[in-house]
Short mmCIF file of N, CA and C in Angstrom, two decimals:
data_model
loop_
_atom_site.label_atom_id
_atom_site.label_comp_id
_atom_site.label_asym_id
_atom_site.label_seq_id
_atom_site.Cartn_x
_atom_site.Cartn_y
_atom_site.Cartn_z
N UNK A 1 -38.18 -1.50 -31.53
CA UNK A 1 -38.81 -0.26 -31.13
C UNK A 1 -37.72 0.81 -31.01
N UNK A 2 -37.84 2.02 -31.81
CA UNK A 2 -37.26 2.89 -31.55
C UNK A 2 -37.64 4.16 -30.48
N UNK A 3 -36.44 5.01 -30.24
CA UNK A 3 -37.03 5.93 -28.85
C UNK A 3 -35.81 7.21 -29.78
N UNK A 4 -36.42 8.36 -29.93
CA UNK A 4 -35.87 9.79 -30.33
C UNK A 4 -35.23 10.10 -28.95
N UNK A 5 -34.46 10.36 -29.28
CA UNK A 5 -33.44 11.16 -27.97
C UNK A 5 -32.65 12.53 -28.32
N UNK A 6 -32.96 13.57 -27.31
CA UNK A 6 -32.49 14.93 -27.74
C UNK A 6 -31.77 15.17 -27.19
N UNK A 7 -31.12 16.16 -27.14
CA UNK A 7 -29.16 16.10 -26.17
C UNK A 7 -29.17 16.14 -25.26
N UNK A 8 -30.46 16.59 -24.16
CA UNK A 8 -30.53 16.14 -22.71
C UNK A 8 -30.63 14.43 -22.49
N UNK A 9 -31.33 14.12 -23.16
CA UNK A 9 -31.39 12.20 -23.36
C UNK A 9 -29.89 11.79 -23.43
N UNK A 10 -29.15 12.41 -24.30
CA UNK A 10 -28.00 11.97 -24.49
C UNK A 10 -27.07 11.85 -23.56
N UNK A 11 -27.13 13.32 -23.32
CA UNK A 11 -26.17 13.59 -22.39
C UNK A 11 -25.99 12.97 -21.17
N UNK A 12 -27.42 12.40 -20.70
CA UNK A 12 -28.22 11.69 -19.50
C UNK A 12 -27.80 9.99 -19.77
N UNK A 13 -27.97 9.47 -21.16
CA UNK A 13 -27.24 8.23 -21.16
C UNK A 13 -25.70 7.67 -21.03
N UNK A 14 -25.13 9.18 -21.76
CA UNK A 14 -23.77 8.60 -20.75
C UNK A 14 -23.64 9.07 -19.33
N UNK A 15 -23.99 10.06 -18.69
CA UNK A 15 -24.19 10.11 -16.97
C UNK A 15 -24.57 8.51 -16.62
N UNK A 16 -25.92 8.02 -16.47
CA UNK A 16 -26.41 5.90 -16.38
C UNK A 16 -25.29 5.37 -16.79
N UNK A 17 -24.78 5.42 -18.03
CA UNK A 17 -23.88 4.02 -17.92
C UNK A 17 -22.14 4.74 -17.42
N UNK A 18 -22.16 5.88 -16.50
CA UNK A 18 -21.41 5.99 -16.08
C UNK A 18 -19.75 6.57 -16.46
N UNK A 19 -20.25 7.21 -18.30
CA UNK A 19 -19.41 7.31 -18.83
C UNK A 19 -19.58 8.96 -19.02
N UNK A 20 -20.25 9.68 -17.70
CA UNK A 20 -20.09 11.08 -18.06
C UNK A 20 -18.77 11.77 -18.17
N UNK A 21 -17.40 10.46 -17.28
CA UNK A 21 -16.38 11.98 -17.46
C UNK A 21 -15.49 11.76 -18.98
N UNK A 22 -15.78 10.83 -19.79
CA UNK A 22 -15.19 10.60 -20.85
C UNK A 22 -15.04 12.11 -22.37
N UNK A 23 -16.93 12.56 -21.55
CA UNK A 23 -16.50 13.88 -22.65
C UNK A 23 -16.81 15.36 -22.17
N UNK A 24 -16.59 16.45 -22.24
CA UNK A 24 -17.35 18.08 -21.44
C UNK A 24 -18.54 17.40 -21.77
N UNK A 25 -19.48 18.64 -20.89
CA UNK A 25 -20.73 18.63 -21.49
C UNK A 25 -21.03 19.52 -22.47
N UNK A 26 -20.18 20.39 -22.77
CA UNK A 26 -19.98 21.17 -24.24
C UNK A 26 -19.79 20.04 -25.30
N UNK A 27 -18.66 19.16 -25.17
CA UNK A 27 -18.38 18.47 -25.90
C UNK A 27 -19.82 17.20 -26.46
N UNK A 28 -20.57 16.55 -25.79
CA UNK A 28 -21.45 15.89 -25.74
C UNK A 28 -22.47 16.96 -26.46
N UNK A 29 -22.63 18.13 -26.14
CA UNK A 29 -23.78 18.52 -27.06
C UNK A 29 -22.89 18.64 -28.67
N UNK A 30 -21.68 19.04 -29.02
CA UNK A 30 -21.17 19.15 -30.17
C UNK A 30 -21.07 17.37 -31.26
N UNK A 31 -20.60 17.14 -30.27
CA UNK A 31 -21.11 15.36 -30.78
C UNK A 31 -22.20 14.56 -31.21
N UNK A 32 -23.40 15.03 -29.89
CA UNK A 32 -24.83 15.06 -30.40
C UNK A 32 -25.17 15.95 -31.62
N UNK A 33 -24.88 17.26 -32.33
CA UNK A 33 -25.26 17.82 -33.08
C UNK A 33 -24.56 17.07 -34.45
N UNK A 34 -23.01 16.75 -34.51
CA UNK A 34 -22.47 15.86 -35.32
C UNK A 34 -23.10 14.97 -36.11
N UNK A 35 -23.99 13.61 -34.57
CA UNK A 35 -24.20 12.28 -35.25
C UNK A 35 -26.07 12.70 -35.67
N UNK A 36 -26.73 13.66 -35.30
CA UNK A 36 -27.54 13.99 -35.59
C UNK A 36 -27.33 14.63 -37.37
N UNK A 37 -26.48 15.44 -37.32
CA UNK A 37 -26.38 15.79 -38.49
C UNK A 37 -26.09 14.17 -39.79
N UNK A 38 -25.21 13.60 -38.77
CA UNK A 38 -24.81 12.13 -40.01
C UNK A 38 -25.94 11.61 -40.44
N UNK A 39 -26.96 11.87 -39.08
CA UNK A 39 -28.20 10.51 -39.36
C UNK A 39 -28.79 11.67 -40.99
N UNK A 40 -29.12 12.77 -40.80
CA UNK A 40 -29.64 13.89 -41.76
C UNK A 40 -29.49 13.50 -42.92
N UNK A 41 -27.43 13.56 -43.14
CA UNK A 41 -27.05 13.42 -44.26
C UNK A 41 -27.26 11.99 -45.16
N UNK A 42 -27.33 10.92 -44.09
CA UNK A 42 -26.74 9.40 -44.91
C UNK A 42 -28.28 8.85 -44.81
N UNK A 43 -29.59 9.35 -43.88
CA UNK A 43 -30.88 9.11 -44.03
C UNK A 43 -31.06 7.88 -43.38
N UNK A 44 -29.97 7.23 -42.47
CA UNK A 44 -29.89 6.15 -41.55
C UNK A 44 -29.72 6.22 -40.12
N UNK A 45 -30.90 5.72 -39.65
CA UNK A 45 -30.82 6.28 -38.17
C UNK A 45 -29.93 5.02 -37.35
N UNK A 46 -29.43 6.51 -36.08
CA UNK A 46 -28.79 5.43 -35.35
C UNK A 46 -28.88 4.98 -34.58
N UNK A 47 -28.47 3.67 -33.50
CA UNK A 47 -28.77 3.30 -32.29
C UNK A 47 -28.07 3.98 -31.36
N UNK A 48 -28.30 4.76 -30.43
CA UNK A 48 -27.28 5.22 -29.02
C UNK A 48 -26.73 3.86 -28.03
N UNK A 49 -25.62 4.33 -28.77
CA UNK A 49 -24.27 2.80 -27.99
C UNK A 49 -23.15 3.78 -27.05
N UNK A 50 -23.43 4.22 -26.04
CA UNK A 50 -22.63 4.80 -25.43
C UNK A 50 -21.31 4.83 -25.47
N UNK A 51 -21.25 2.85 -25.07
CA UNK A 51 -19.85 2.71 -24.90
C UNK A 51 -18.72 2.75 -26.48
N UNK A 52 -20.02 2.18 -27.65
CA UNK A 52 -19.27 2.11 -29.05
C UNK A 52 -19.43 3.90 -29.39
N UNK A 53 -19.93 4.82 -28.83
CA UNK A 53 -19.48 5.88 -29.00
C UNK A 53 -18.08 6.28 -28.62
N UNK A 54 -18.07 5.93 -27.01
CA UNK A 54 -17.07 6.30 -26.64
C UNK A 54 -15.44 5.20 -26.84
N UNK A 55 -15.85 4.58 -27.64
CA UNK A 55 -14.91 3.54 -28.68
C UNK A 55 -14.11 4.43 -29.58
N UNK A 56 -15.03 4.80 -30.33
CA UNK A 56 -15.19 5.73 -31.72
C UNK A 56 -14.43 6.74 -31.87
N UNK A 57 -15.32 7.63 -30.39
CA UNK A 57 -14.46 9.07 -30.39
C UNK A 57 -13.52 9.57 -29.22
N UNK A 58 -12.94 10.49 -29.27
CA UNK A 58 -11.98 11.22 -28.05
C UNK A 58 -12.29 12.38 -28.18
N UNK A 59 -12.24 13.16 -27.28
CA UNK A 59 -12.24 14.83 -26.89
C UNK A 59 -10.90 15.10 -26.59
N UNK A 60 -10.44 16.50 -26.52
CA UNK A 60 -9.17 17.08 -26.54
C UNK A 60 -8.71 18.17 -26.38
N UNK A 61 -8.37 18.38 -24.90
CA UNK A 61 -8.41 19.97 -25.12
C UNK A 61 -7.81 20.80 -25.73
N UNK A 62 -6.67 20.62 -26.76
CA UNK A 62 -5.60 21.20 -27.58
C UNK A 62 -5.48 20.21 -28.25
N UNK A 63 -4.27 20.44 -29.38
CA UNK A 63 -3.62 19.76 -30.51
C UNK A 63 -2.31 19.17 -29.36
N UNK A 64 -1.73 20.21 -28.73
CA UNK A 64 -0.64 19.54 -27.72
C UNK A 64 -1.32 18.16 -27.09
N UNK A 65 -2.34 18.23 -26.17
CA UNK A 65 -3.16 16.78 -25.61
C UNK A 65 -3.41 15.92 -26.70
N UNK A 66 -3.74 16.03 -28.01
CA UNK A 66 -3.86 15.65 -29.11
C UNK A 66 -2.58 14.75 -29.57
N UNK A 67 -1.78 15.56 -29.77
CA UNK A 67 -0.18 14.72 -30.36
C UNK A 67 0.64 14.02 -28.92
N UNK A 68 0.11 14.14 -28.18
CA UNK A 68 0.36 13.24 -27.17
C UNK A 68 0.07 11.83 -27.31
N UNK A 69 -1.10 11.72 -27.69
CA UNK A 69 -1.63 10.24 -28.50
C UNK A 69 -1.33 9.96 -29.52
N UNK A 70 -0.89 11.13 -30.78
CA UNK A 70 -0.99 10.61 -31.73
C UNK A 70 0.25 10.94 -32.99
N UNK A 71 1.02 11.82 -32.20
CA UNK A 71 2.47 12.75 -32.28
C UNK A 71 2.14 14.01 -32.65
N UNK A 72 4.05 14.00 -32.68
CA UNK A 72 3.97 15.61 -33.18
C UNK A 72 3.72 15.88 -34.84
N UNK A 73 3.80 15.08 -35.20
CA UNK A 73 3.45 15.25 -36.90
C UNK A 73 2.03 15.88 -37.58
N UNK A 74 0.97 16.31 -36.18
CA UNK A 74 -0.06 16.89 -36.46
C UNK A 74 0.18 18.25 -35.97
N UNK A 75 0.31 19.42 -36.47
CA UNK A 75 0.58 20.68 -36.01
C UNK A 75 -0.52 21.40 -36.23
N UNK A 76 -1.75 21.02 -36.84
CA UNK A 76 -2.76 22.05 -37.05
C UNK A 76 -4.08 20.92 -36.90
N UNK A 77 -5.04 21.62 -36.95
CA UNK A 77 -6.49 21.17 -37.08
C UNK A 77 -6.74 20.46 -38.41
N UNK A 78 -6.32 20.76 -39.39
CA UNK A 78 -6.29 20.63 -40.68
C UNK A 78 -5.11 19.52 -41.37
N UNK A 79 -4.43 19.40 -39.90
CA UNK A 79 -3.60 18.11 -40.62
C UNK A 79 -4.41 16.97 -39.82
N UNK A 80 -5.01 16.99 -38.82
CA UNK A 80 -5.92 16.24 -38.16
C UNK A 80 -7.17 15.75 -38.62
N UNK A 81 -7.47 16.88 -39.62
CA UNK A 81 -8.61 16.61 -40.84
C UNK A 81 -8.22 15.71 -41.51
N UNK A 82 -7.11 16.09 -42.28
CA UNK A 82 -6.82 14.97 -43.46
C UNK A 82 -6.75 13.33 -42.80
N UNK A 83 -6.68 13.54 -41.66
CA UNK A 83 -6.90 11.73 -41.25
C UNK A 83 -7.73 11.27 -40.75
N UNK A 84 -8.83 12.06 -39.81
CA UNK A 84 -10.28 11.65 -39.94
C UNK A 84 -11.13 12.69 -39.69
N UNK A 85 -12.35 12.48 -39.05
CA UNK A 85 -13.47 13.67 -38.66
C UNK A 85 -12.83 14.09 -37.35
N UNK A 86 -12.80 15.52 -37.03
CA UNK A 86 -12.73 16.78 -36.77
C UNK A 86 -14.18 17.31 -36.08
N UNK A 87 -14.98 17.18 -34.72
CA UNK A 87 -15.43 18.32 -34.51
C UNK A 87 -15.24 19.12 -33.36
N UNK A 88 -15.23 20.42 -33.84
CA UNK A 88 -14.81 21.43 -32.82
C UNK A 88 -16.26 21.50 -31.89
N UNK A 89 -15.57 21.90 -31.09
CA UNK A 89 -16.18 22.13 -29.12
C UNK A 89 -16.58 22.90 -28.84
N UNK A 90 -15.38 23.89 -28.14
CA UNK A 90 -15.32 25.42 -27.92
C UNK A 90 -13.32 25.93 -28.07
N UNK A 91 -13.34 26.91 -28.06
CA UNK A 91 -12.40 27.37 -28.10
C UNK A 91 -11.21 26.39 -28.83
N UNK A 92 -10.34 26.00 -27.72
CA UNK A 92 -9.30 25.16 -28.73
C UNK A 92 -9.77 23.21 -28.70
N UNK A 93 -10.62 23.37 -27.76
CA UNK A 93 -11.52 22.28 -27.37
C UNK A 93 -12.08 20.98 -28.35
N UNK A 94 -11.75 19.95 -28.94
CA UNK A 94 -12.35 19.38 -30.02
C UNK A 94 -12.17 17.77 -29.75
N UNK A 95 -13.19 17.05 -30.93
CA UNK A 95 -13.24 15.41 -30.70
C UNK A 95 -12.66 15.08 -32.14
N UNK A 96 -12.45 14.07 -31.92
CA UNK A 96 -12.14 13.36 -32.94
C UNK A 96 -12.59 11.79 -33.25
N UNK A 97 -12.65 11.54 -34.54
CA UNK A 97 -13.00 9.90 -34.62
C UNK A 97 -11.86 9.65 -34.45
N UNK A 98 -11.88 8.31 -33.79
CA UNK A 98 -9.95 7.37 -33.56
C UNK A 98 -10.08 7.32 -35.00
N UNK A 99 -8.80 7.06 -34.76
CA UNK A 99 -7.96 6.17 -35.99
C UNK A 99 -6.61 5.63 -36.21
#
């Protein structure tokens, strides 16, 4: 049985399993619009796995918090592209898929 969930649902399933401070709540709606868009593009819907979300991805408030994890060899948004998905937040604000 499936259940549609809209970004208040979302946002509300990681608050329950306790994983609200992992992303903003800016960030959680930009994420929700993301995997909504994937399901669009690839025509495969997905299951909401909180925790294999929060596996998956990281939030970030700069490229500095960014190359902290992952070095200094990323100096732009666009060198961060070339190694995986990229979505922006707000301002300098953004997630990323690990890798």
């Amino acid at each position: 049985m499936r259940r549609t969930v809209n970004v208040h649902d979302f946002r509300q399933a990681f608050k329950d399993s306790g994983r609200n401070d992992h992303f903003t709540y800016e960030g959680l709606g930009a994420l929700f619009e993301y995997l909504v868009s994937l399901e669009e593009d690839t025509g495969e819907e997905m299951e909401l796995d909180v925790i294999g979300i929060c596996c998956d991805f990281s939030e970030y408030e700069n490229i500095k918090e960014f190359q902290e994890n992952y070095g200094d060899e990323y100096q732009t948004i666009e060198d961060i592209e070339d190694q995986t998905t990229v979505i922006p937040v707000d301002g300098d604000r953004f997630i990323i898929q690990q890798f």
